[in-house]
């Protein structure tokens, strides 16, 4: 396929050229998605942990709901956030539409269910193993949560990376609430969509290759971080 | 109480965020949002002419490029200061309903019918758009439509109406509605060897033509007028009327008009300024 | 990050003990169960009128599979709720102080996904009362006791089965409990590992910890037992000093069990 070969060379030359336009798009993508994932982790992990160890009415229903929300179509989330942030919407006064903040909000909504659902599974599985031992040591259910989160950290890292994958890959939500405005809200995926619609398929594919490279780099960085934290934990 | 330790990695991520942060958000304070169409964005017109306006006025123009139908809805919601689209009746209704202040002509180009090189319906060289579409419909040759309530879509439906062919009943057969932007629709048309109606600017700057070419052009009915409207600040107090009007004045004034005329792809002019003031 | 700060952050968060430090005195022995019943789907899996476990040599609980031995341990240790009846520890019901004075080791050791020393340190933190130098000293002592000093920084889950069970044992006695429940701690170990575990159990018993242990291994029971509690179909059929039990068990079920004739 000629397109693939030319895309590959285009991707390499784009990276090597250090094109400032490209870099600003890459950095904005990272900024939006990493911020969204960090916020989603801070919201999703406690929710997941509560669902994992808590025993309360409606827990089953909540788990089903959160699992289902993992499949929320980005376009629907984008539309919801648009309606909220639109000047005709309830939060219009905040003037957030067509800003990176709006994109972060949309991605937080997309990523939080993934982090919460996977955290729930990790914590619940670990709790099944630990519960008697911790109870024997006099550790209360509530107090066991930090232990379960810490001991499940490797799996939780995977949960967070899954969320990051969803955030960087989605285009449907950010293009609606961000508007794909050049130099303001254009990220990798919306740039790819734009180049595709211009018929610049090789360039679109090259941007896709760079997006893959970013994803691999972030995963590798988190992997290294995981190894380091493992060492610290055993020091 | 959650142990902060599992968040170690995210703290690092946040750190990245703060390193990255300052590098990107260098946007200017004074800016306006222009709700516009994919044809103006995809052709590269705005990228070329807007820096001149920004330098002169200190106002950054942020373009949200969607179909004309969605652009008008967004503007009605107050999510834009200026509307720049190409569907005159809808624009006039927008102003008549009080959503816009006043409509100004900005520029024009024309629509063309593109199709596969072997031209199964035999419309190549025709200057009669209605007759050409009728031939396409009668031979049931595939036709890719925007199907998204955009300016181009509205223009196309008007032409079909004049042929007397009910494309709605052929939907899903030879008449394919993509529900997407111009570029995506052209990608589809090329993929399935279908005809399509497109504005000339998008077509000229479009990079994936494969074997497709312009088959029908030059019919006065294919005229494509762009208009610009300030969103009514009485309806939406957040509208930056002063800055928005400054942009409209520039665009319809001598400098903006000259910039539009000077925008070329190779040696082909894509838009023709025709503001009257 | 300094080790001390990190270690602190990894501690379980426990509510402060009620009462003053002075309340943390006095043995939790004897343990007395009265009218203790545990029912599942109408079946009385444990049904004990009266059982008293006093300070002294290890109590070995024996009986065929399904007799309710493990359930009894969990009921006494407060891991599951009895359907009826009471368990008192030197006249007190289960509370935070009573909980801290006892520990349990399971058939399959539950080791935390941390280093060997972090596992022990976790128990010391949970038990409270160990701070600063005394905690580090006790940690070293326990590592030596379990023969684990060389692998202190190794991930606990990479240890062999025998090493993991030794870790579980020394972790259980971290805070010098009065009472230690052992649920078949050597059932999946080789003879050498079993020998080391038994040596540790002997040592704890000699140092005054009351051992209450379930085992199927008659040889092990003979080696360790001070007295034997024999269970059959949820009931305690006899509680006899070890020498008497192995020479002349009083209940027919126990007699059959020793000769290998009792199947259920």
XYZ file of C-alpha atoms in Angstrom:
776
model
C 0.000 0.000 0.000
C 1.501 3.233 -1.180
C -0.462 5.237 1.417
C 1.060 3.354 4.341
C 4.610 3.740 3.107
C 4.229 7.433 2.325
C 2.440 7.976 5.663
C 5.263 6.357 7.519
C 7.865 8.590 5.895
C 5.638 11.608 6.401
C 5.266 10.744 10.099
C 9.027 10.399 10.504
C 9.750 13.653 8.675
C 7.038 15.465 10.686
C 8.615 14.313 13.925
C 12.127 15.144 12.779
C 11.156 18.569 11.475
C 9.961 19.558 14.963
C 7.088 21.438 13.329
C 5.846 23.829 16.056
C 2.254 23.467 14.840
C 2.438 19.709 15.330
C 4.076 20.063 18.709
C 1.423 22.433 20.017
C -1.245 19.921 18.943
C 0.611 17.037 20.568
C 1.146 18.985 23.789
C -2.494 20.044 23.939
C -3.571 16.424 23.432
C -1.345 15.343 26.296
C -2.420 18.194 28.514
C -6.122 17.565 27.992
C -6.004 13.788 28.269
C -3.548 13.534 31.166
C -5.460 16.117 33.159
C -8.739 14.350 32.416
C -7.287 10.985 33.435
C -5.805 12.396 36.659
C -9.153 13.887 37.633
C -11.014 10.740 36.578
C -8.670 8.645 38.731
C -9.290 10.844 41.754
C -13.044 10.487 41.292
C -13.203 6.939 39.945
C -10.924 5.174 42.398
C -12.839 6.056 45.568
C -16.107 5.179 43.811
C -14.666 1.885 42.619
C -13.246 1.101 46.059
C -16.568 1.895 47.754
C -18.370 -0.419 45.323
C -15.688 -3.076 45.818
C -15.762 -3.300 49.613
C -19.058 -1.638 50.512
C -22.230 -3.619 51.102
C -25.239 -1.385 50.663
C -28.627 -1.346 48.983
C -28.417 -0.574 45.283
C -24.789 -1.623 45.026
C -25.466 -4.245 42.343
C -27.476 -1.762 40.303
C -24.718 0.830 40.597
C -22.119 -1.678 39.414
C -24.243 -2.552 36.392
C -24.707 1.151 35.673
C -21.018 1.963 35.892
C -20.070 -1.026 33.772
C -22.585 0.130 31.180
C -21.258 3.704 31.293
C -17.887 2.370 30.122
C -19.509 2.046 26.714
C -20.913 5.567 26.635
C -20.605 6.899 23.064
C -18.255 9.916 23.048
C -20.631 11.810 20.755
C -23.394 11.522 23.340
C -21.074 12.776 26.068
C -19.973 15.607 23.799
C -23.569 16.561 23.151
C -24.449 16.476 26.856
C -21.483 18.630 27.782
C -22.248 20.964 24.876
C -25.824 21.434 26.083
C -24.558 22.100 29.615
C -21.858 24.569 28.611
C -23.697 26.276 25.750
C -24.580 29.889 26.349
C -28.196 28.726 26.301
C -27.373 25.967 28.808
C -27.335 25.974 32.608
C -23.563 26.441 32.841
C -23.229 28.890 29.964
C -22.168 31.695 32.300
C -18.891 29.880 32.917
C -17.891 30.553 29.288
C -16.162 27.204 28.992
C -17.458 26.037 25.608
C -14.754 25.777 22.933
C -11.957 25.731 25.518
C -9.583 22.920 26.547
C -11.397 22.873 29.894
C -14.594 21.788 28.147
C -12.660 18.986 26.479
C -11.239 17.899 29.831
C -14.742 17.818 31.327
C -16.009 15.627 28.500
C -13.073 13.243 28.804
C -13.445 13.033 32.596
C -17.012 11.848 32.019
C -15.785 9.275 29.518
C -12.884 7.998 31.601
C -14.293 7.990 35.155
C -16.586 4.966 34.596
C -13.650 2.978 33.199
C -11.453 3.760 36.194
C -14.310 3.153 38.645
C -15.431 -0.130 37.090
C -11.930 -1.577 36.820
C -11.011 -0.343 40.320
C -14.145 -2.024 41.653
C -13.084 -5.321 40.084
C -9.500 -5.063 41.336
C -10.526 -4.105 44.871
C -13.246 -6.729 45.067
C -10.951 -9.540 43.889
C -8.211 -8.516 46.285
C -10.722 -8.115 49.109
C -11.912 -11.686 48.569
C -8.340 -12.775 49.266
C -7.500 -10.310 52.052
C -10.766 -9.844 53.958
C -10.340 -12.555 56.614
C -6.674 -11.777 57.167
C -7.294 -8.045 57.596
C -10.260 -8.650 59.850
C -8.104 -10.970 61.923
C -5.594 -8.134 62.288
C -8.346 -5.833 63.500
C -8.385 -3.689 60.347
C -11.876 -2.316 59.729
C -13.571 -2.441 56.331
C -13.021 1.253 55.805
C -9.418 1.089 56.931
C -8.771 -1.815 54.557
C -9.494 0.364 51.490
C -6.079 2.046 51.319
C -4.428 -1.347 51.778
C -6.446 -2.842 48.931
C -5.753 0.119 46.642
C -2.051 0.052 47.396
C -1.676 -3.701 47.003
C -3.726 -3.551 43.803
C -1.620 -0.735 42.395
C -0.263 -2.669 39.425
C -3.748 -3.585 38.235
C -5.003 -0.092 39.000
C -2.260 1.323 36.807
C -3.664 -0.748 33.968
C -7.120 0.637 34.721
C -5.785 4.162 34.485
C -3.952 3.399 31.251
C -7.165 1.999 29.805
C -8.777 5.310 30.685
C -5.929 7.223 29.112
C -6.303 5.147 25.966
C -9.963 6.046 25.728
C -9.232 9.716 26.345
C -6.542 10.095 23.698
C -8.356 8.007 21.125
C -11.765 9.632 21.213
C -12.742 12.376 18.796
C -16.539 12.526 19.032
C -16.732 14.421 22.310
C -13.811 16.829 21.984
C -14.737 17.940 18.475
C -18.187 19.012 19.682
C -17.209 20.782 22.898
C -13.802 21.965 21.715
C -14.818 22.970 18.201
C -11.465 21.883 16.710
C -10.314 25.520 16.732
C -6.825 25.898 15.320
C -4.234 26.718 18.024
C -6.900 26.643 20.746
C -8.699 23.310 20.871
C -7.195 21.280 18.041
C -5.848 17.985 19.337
C -4.432 14.938 17.584
C -7.731 13.189 16.959
C -9.570 16.267 15.696
C -6.600 17.132 13.495
C -6.746 13.616 12.074
C -10.473 14.017 11.422
C -9.847 17.360 9.719
C -7.058 16.063 7.489
C -9.186 13.072 6.570
C -12.011 15.376 5.526
C -9.567 17.401 3.464
C -8.661 14.194 1.674
C -5.094 14.362 2.994
C -5.170 10.707 3.920
C -1.408 10.231 4.111
C -1.053 13.152 6.501
C -3.993 11.897 8.573
C -2.405 8.479 8.797
C 0.946 10.029 9.739
C -0.726 11.925 12.574
C -2.295 8.636 13.622
C 1.153 7.048 13.749
C 2.391 9.903 15.937
C -0.619 9.457 18.220
C 0.313 5.791 18.563
C 3.861 6.799 19.417
C 2.572 9.112 22.149
C 0.385 6.344 23.559
C 3.318 3.945 23.594
C 5.553 6.544 25.277
C 3.029 7.256 28.015
C 2.473 3.555 28.630
C 6.213 2.960 28.799
C 6.671 5.912 31.154
C 3.969 4.621 33.473
C 5.496 1.155 33.263
C 8.859 2.527 34.381
C 7.162 4.507 37.125
C 5.442 1.301 38.252
C 8.768 -0.524 38.512
C 10.191 2.360 40.511
C 7.266 2.492 42.919
C 7.619 -1.267 43.330
C 11.233 -0.754 44.397
C 10.289 2.003 46.796
C 7.625 -0.191 48.311
C 10.080 -2.973 48.982
C 12.909 -0.786 50.233
C -9.964 8.643 53.477
C -7.947 7.404 50.553
C -4.286 6.668 50.834
C -2.576 9.173 48.536
C 0.099 6.653 47.670
C -1.696 4.902 44.790
C -1.914 8.310 43.191
C 1.864 8.562 43.028
C 1.836 8.035 39.287
C -0.909 10.567 38.762
C 0.992 13.139 40.699
C 3.702 12.620 38.116
C 1.126 12.998 35.384
C -0.062 16.221 36.950
C 3.506 17.395 37.066
C 3.728 16.779 33.329
C 0.549 18.765 32.980
C 2.050 21.758 34.736
C 5.204 21.552 32.664
C 3.149 21.274 29.524
C 0.560 23.807 30.579
C 2.392 27.093 30.019
C 3.671 25.912 26.657
C 0.261 25.782 25.048
C -2.170 28.339 26.381
C -0.750 31.423 24.755
C -4.094 32.398 23.239
C -4.944 36.068 23.169
C -7.429 37.587 25.560
C -9.465 39.332 22.877
C -11.056 36.769 20.669
C -14.314 36.014 18.910
C -15.893 32.729 17.939
C -17.006 32.413 14.325
C -19.455 29.626 13.548
C -18.666 28.674 9.987
C -18.732 25.904 7.443
C -16.364 23.102 6.608
C -15.754 24.437 3.098
C -14.130 27.625 4.350
C -12.062 25.725 6.910
C -11.066 22.778 4.746
C -9.927 24.962 1.871
C -7.503 26.777 4.175
C -9.081 30.198 3.579
C -9.210 31.202 7.230
C -5.674 30.061 8.006
C -4.499 32.361 5.230
C -6.539 35.519 5.775
C -7.092 35.622 9.545
C -3.534 36.477 10.675
C -3.779 39.797 8.819
C -6.934 40.704 10.732
C -5.432 39.596 14.043
C -2.308 41.692 13.470
C -4.323 44.745 12.595
C -7.059 44.543 15.247
C -5.515 42.484 18.033
C -8.565 40.252 17.869
C -8.068 36.514 17.524
C -10.708 34.756 15.417
C -11.549 31.246 16.575
C -13.329 29.303 13.860
C -15.655 26.425 14.646
C -16.195 24.673 11.321
C -19.369 22.606 11.094
C -22.183 22.237 8.563
C -24.309 25.329 7.884
C -27.309 23.804 9.681
C -25.355 23.094 12.847
C -23.537 26.438 12.635
C -26.872 28.272 12.624
C -28.147 26.209 15.591
C -24.952 26.850 17.555
C -25.260 30.572 16.844
C -28.894 30.528 17.970
C -27.674 29.002 21.242
C -25.351 31.970 21.614
C -22.264 29.832 21.118
C -20.611 32.196 18.681
C -20.273 35.874 17.936
C -20.338 35.763 14.154
C -21.991 33.404 11.678
C -20.369 32.871 8.262
C -22.259 30.338 6.137
C -23.674 29.703 2.674
C -27.434 29.128 2.672
C -29.088 32.431 1.915
C -32.723 31.565 2.760
C -31.708 30.087 6.110
C -29.495 33.111 6.817
C -32.314 35.516 6.079
C -34.632 33.551 8.335
C -31.966 33.690 11.055
C -31.971 37.484 10.871
C -35.761 37.752 10.480
C -36.254 35.659 13.625
C -34.088 38.101 15.519
C -31.090 35.822 16.093
C -28.838 37.908 13.867
C -28.386 41.644 13.482
C -27.898 42.006 9.740
C -26.688 39.857 6.858
C -23.891 40.929 4.494
C -22.699 39.258 1.311
C -19.024 38.331 1.616
C -17.967 36.230 -1.332
C -19.090 33.510 -3.671
C -17.852 30.554 -5.533
C -19.763 27.792 -7.214
C -20.832 24.243 -6.765
C -19.701 21.559 -9.156
C -20.848 17.999 -9.761
C -17.920 15.611 -9.511
C -17.979 11.989 -10.545
C -15.935 9.021 -11.689
C -13.840 9.303 -14.816
C -15.879 6.706 -16.737
C -19.023 8.784 -16.030
C -21.669 6.009 -16.216
C -24.571 8.510 -16.416
C -22.853 10.437 -19.220
C -23.182 13.907 -17.717
C -19.622 15.083 -18.431
C -19.374 18.544 -20.027
C -22.959 19.497 -19.231
C -23.689 23.084 -18.167
C -27.217 22.186 -17.021
C -27.100 20.932 -13.442
C -30.765 19.907 -13.284
C -30.574 17.894 -16.491
C -27.371 16.248 -15.332
C -28.866 15.206 -12.009
C -31.948 13.906 -13.788
C -29.721 11.685 -15.948
C -27.923 10.419 -12.855
C -31.225 9.671 -11.142
C -32.734 7.965 -14.177
C -29.698 5.741 -14.723
C -29.638 5.029 -10.980
C -25.907 5.780 -10.896
C -24.721 6.093 -7.300
C -24.842 9.609 -5.827
C -23.338 10.579 -2.457
C -25.215 13.327 -0.630
C -24.119 15.265 2.455
C -27.461 14.533 4.093
C -26.540 16.857 6.975
C -28.656 19.984 6.465
C -25.558 21.913 5.396
C -25.538 24.723 2.834
C -24.307 22.332 0.155
C -26.973 19.815 1.099
C -29.705 22.452 0.877
C -28.442 23.536 -2.553
C -28.360 19.924 -3.741
C -31.902 19.222 -2.536
C -33.145 22.325 -4.363
C -31.664 20.971 -7.614
C -33.212 17.526 -7.094
C -36.554 19.193 -6.471
C -36.317 20.778 -9.899
C -35.587 17.407 -11.538
C -38.835 16.017 -10.134
C -37.009 12.931 -8.861
C -37.883 11.899 -5.301
C -34.445 11.099 -3.881
C -35.968 10.321 -0.490
C -37.458 7.124 -1.886
C -34.097 6.136 -3.407
C -32.256 6.670 -0.137
C -30.078 3.677 0.664
C -30.196 2.527 -2.968
C -28.386 4.654 -5.542
C -28.854 7.790 -3.409
C -26.516 7.604 -0.403
C -26.764 10.139 2.424
C -23.490 10.198 4.383
C -24.649 12.583 7.115
C -21.094 13.939 7.200
C -19.015 16.927 6.196
C -17.967 17.702 2.634
C -14.603 15.976 2.861
C -16.005 12.818 4.402
C -18.723 12.748 1.751
C -16.122 13.110 -1.017
C -14.113 10.256 0.546
C -17.285 8.160 0.403
C -18.104 9.177 -3.179
C -14.613 8.249 -4.327
C -14.733 4.972 -2.416
C -17.987 3.895 -4.100
C -17.512 5.523 -7.501
C -20.430 7.868 -6.891
C -21.299 11.361 -8.108
C -21.448 14.206 -5.588
C -22.191 17.913 -5.394
C -19.392 19.912 -3.792
C -18.295 23.512 -3.542
C -15.386 24.217 -5.843
C -13.071 25.455 -3.061
C -13.262 22.193 -1.145
C -12.792 20.208 -4.338
C -9.715 22.111 -5.506
C -7.957 21.796 -2.163
C -9.148 18.221 -1.638
C -6.211 15.828 -1.654
C -7.752 12.426 -2.397
C -9.383 12.901 -5.814
C -8.260 9.521 -7.200
C -9.987 9.225 -10.584
C -12.809 11.689 -9.846
C -13.098 14.964 -11.731
C -15.431 17.890 -12.271
C -18.146 16.858 -14.742
C -20.774 19.583 -14.464
C -20.073 23.279 -13.912
C -21.052 26.738 -15.083
C -24.809 26.579 -14.455
C -26.023 29.812 -12.782
C -28.025 27.561 -10.447
C -24.696 26.329 -9.062
C -23.909 29.788 -7.709
C -22.792 29.585 -4.055
C -23.073 32.796 -2.019
C -21.480 33.210 1.438
C -22.955 35.621 3.953
C -21.802 36.933 7.314
C -24.022 37.885 10.255
C -23.353 39.279 13.717
C -25.212 37.234 16.330
C -27.748 39.485 18.028
C -26.410 40.721 21.395
C -29.998 41.479 22.456
C -30.654 37.734 22.395
C -27.307 36.744 23.854
C -25.634 39.411 26.004
C -22.366 37.471 25.969
C -21.921 38.188 22.250
C -18.839 40.327 21.700
C -20.644 42.753 19.440
C -17.837 45.267 19.092
C -15.176 42.745 18.156
C -17.576 40.744 15.994
C -18.645 43.838 14.071
C -14.987 44.802 13.634
C -14.382 41.451 11.969
C -17.419 41.790 9.713
C -16.358 45.322 8.742
C -12.870 44.105 7.921
C -14.107 41.069 5.976
C -16.510 43.107 3.851
C -14.111 46.051 3.584
C -11.335 46.536 1.054
C -8.642 44.709 3.018
C -10.698 41.598 3.740
C -12.047 41.492 0.207
C -8.537 41.774 -1.203
C -7.347 39.003 1.116
C -10.136 36.717 -0.099
C -9.311 37.471 -3.732
C -5.658 36.797 -3.061
C -6.260 33.347 -1.556
C -5.275 30.778 -4.158
C -4.565 27.097 -4.450
C -1.787 26.991 -6.996
C -3.019 29.548 -9.510
C -6.720 28.886 -8.935
C -8.759 31.445 -7.034
C -11.171 29.652 -4.674
C -13.472 32.439 -3.476
C -14.610 35.611 -5.237
C -15.287 38.644 -3.017
C -18.596 40.392 -3.705
C -19.417 42.442 -0.613
C -21.517 45.518 -1.336
C -21.347 48.378 1.064
C 11.395 9.350 49.915
C 12.748 8.473 53.383
C 11.927 4.937 54.433
C 10.359 6.026 57.680
C 7.901 8.388 56.036
C 6.951 5.805 53.456
C 6.543 3.078 56.015
C 4.239 5.339 57.953
C 2.087 6.024 54.928
C 1.686 2.324 54.269
C 0.325 1.566 57.703
C -3.250 0.511 58.070
C -5.308 3.316 59.545
C -6.862 2.064 62.747
C -9.134 3.931 65.054
C -7.343 4.639 68.343
C -7.926 2.005 70.990
C -10.664 2.852 73.408
C -9.665 3.308 77.009
C -6.188 3.985 78.343
C -3.090 1.899 77.795
C -3.769 0.370 81.204
C -6.833 -1.364 79.805
C -4.603 -3.388 77.535
C -3.647 -5.780 80.300
C -5.072 -9.021 81.523
C -5.233 -12.228 79.514
C -8.063 -13.037 77.152
C -8.002 -16.613 78.475
C -9.909 -18.706 79.151
C -12.079 -18.709 76.045
C -15.565 -20.004 76.753
C -18.208 -20.775 74.187
C -21.783 -21.413 75.262
C -24.695 -22.568 73.117
C -22.647 -21.795 70.035
C -24.589 -22.542 66.843
C -23.775 -21.766 63.239
C -26.522 -22.507 60.759
C -26.480 -22.483 56.963
C -29.747 -23.173 55.149
C -31.213 -24.703 58.299
C -28.260 -27.051 58.765
C -26.466 -26.783 62.107
C -22.878 -26.945 60.925
C -21.606 -26.042 64.376
C -23.614 -26.883 67.469
C -21.650 -26.709 70.712
C -23.230 -26.615 74.182
C -20.160 -25.657 76.092
C -16.430 -25.455 75.338
C -13.714 -23.880 77.441
C -10.133 -23.413 76.295
C -7.716 -22.658 79.121
C -4.157 -21.425 79.236
C -1.638 -24.233 78.911
C -0.480 -26.629 76.224
C -1.786 -26.440 72.663
C -5.356 -27.472 71.998
C -5.582 -29.566 68.834
C -8.967 -29.771 67.169
C -9.436 -32.980 65.218
C -12.224 -34.614 63.366
C -13.239 -35.754 59.878
C -13.798 -33.370 56.978
C -16.968 -31.377 57.399
C -17.008 -31.777 61.159
C -17.004 -27.974 61.556
C -13.440 -27.511 62.810
C -12.526 -24.532 60.604
C -15.924 -22.966 61.223
C -15.357 -23.284 64.964
C -11.995 -21.499 64.672
C -13.607 -18.663 62.684
C -16.475 -18.405 65.172
C -14.095 -18.238 68.124
C -11.856 -15.725 66.333
C -14.843 -13.604 65.379
C -14.419 -13.833 61.602
C -17.988 -15.050 61.169
C -21.082 -14.311 63.217
C -22.634 -17.128 65.249
C -26.316 -17.801 64.619
C -26.782 -18.328 68.336
C -24.671 -18.397 71.462
C -21.766 -16.478 72.882
C -17.994 -16.546 72.947
C -16.366 -14.855 75.943
C -12.710 -14.115 76.459
C -12.011 -14.078 80.168
C -15.640 -12.929 80.609
C -15.360 -10.191 77.948
C -17.051 -10.333 74.532
C -15.047 -9.637 71.386
C -13.847 -6.026 71.301
C -10.891 -4.086 69.915
C -8.624 -4.996 72.835
C -9.589 -8.676 72.787
C -9.076 -8.670 69.017
C -5.535 -7.336 69.358
C -4.643 -10.057 71.871
C -5.301 -12.884 69.392
C -4.336 -13.816 65.834
C -4.948 -16.472 63.215
C -2.982 -18.247 60.497
C -4.863 -19.763 57.606
C -4.401 -22.978 55.669
C -3.236 -20.971 52.663
C -1.180 -18.036 53.892
C -2.522 -14.623 52.885
C 0.561 -12.515 52.199
C 0.183 -8.886 51.218
C 1.616 -7.815 47.881
C 4.556 -6.156 49.576
C 7.978 -7.064 50.815
C 8.469 -9.595 53.593
C 9.348 -6.916 56.122
C 6.475 -4.680 54.999
C 4.109 -7.589 55.702
C 5.367 -7.840 59.293
C 5.473 -4.095 59.700
C 1.850 -3.899 58.600
C 0.862 -6.222 61.444
C 2.925 -4.208 63.942
C 1.190 -1.028 62.826
C -2.236 -2.689 63.027
C -1.474 -3.921 66.518
C -0.371 -0.452 67.661
C 1.844 -0.059 70.681
C 4.977 -0.372 68.574
C 6.643 2.926 67.766
C 10.005 3.979 66.459
C 12.978 1.943 67.692
C 10.888 -0.657 69.515
C 9.065 -1.351 66.256
C 12.274 -1.719 64.252
C 13.722 -3.953 66.941
C 10.668 -6.165 67.030
C 10.680 -6.336 63.224
C 14.275 -7.626 63.189
C 13.465 -10.085 65.957
C 10.509 -11.499 64.023
C 12.476 -11.762 60.778
C 15.167 -13.743 62.624
C 12.556 -15.871 64.350
C 11.003 -16.853 61.003
C 14.366 -17.390 59.340
C 13.412 -14.652 56.905
C 16.122 -12.053 57.564
C 17.889 -12.769 54.261
C 14.741 -12.164 52.271
C 13.408 -9.183 54.207
C 13.242 -6.971 51.122
C 12.029 -9.650 48.757
C 8.455 -9.528 47.507
C 6.500 -11.784 49.838
C 4.580 -13.441 47.051
C 7.792 -14.717 45.483
C 8.561 -16.829 48.585
C 8.029 -20.586 48.625
C 4.917 -21.996 50.269
C 6.824 -22.893 53.427
C 8.460 -19.479 53.621
C 5.131 -17.759 53.113
C 3.601 -19.771 55.942
C 6.544 -18.911 58.233
C 6.001 -15.285 57.345
C 2.292 -15.624 58.149
C 3.196 -17.211 61.491
C 5.679 -14.601 62.668
C 3.367 -11.862 61.368
C 0.556 -13.358 63.453
C 2.663 -13.302 66.639
C 4.063 -9.834 65.854
C 2.246 -8.264 68.798
C 2.776 -11.278 71.119
C -0.874 -12.401 71.261
C -2.252 -14.468 74.159
C -4.141 -16.656 71.727
C -3.170 -18.010 68.306
C -5.570 -19.900 66.029
C -3.972 -22.130 63.388
C -6.107 -23.678 60.643
C -4.178 -26.605 59.164
C -1.072 -24.455 58.674
C 1.083 -27.290 57.296
C -1.427 -29.194 55.181
C 0.178 -28.209 51.886
C 3.826 -28.191 52.997
C 6.663 -30.668 52.581
C 8.099 -32.448 55.677
C 11.051 -30.069 56.070
C 8.829 -26.998 55.967
C 6.353 -28.684 58.295
C 9.159 -29.366 60.723
C 10.190 -25.696 60.793
C 6.609 -24.573 61.306
C 6.138 -27.026 64.154
C 9.334 -25.780 65.769
C 7.944 -22.259 65.661
C 4.634 -23.402 67.139
C 6.507 -25.144 69.954
C 8.433 -21.978 70.622
C 5.297 -19.813 70.763
C 3.618 -22.283 73.091
C 6.658 -22.347 75.368
C 6.639 -18.572 75.478
C 3.081 -18.669 76.795
C 0.904 -18.213 73.722
C -2.176 -20.410 73.794
C -2.286 -22.413 70.546
C -5.613 -23.596 69.151
C -4.930 -25.611 66.035
C -6.846 -27.665 63.526
C -4.933 -30.508 61.908
C -5.642 -33.758 60.111
C -2.147 -35.038 60.707
C -2.231 -37.520 63.577
C 1.547 -37.512 63.923
C 1.548 -33.737 64.163
C -1.245 -33.867 66.715
C 0.774 -36.277 68.836
C 3.856 -34.074 68.575
C 2.107 -30.848 69.542
C -1.025 -31.544 71.508
C -1.531 -30.682 75.134
C -5.198 -31.606 74.791
C -7.428 -32.735 71.956
C -10.897 -31.485 71.109
C -12.629 -33.984 68.854
C -15.473 -32.821 66.624
C -18.002 -34.850 64.710
C -20.951 -33.468 62.743
C -20.717 -30.019 64.312
C -20.518 -31.248 67.874
C -17.633 -31.638 70.295
C -17.681 -35.298 71.216
C -14.768 -35.115 73.592
C -12.109 -32.835 75.066
C -9.320 -34.884 76.602
C -5.629 -34.542 77.498
C -3.504 -35.690 74.574
C -1.989 -38.776 76.210
C -5.443 -40.025 77.170
C -6.929 -39.264 73.743
C -4.396 -41.209 71.713
C -4.317 -44.197 74.101
C -7.987 -44.494 74.924
C -10.350 -42.065 73.232
C -13.677 -42.077 74.987
C -16.019 -41.419 72.045
C -16.600 -44.127 69.427
C -16.245 -41.556 66.641
C -12.789 -40.561 67.854
C -11.775 -44.185 68.169
C -12.832 -44.888 64.603
C -11.038 -41.704 63.438
C -7.731 -42.740 64.964
C -7.921 -46.212 63.475
C -8.929 -44.768 60.112
C -12.381 -46.297 60.175
C -14.398 -43.090 60.366
C -15.288 -41.706 56.994
C -17.834 -39.017 57.794
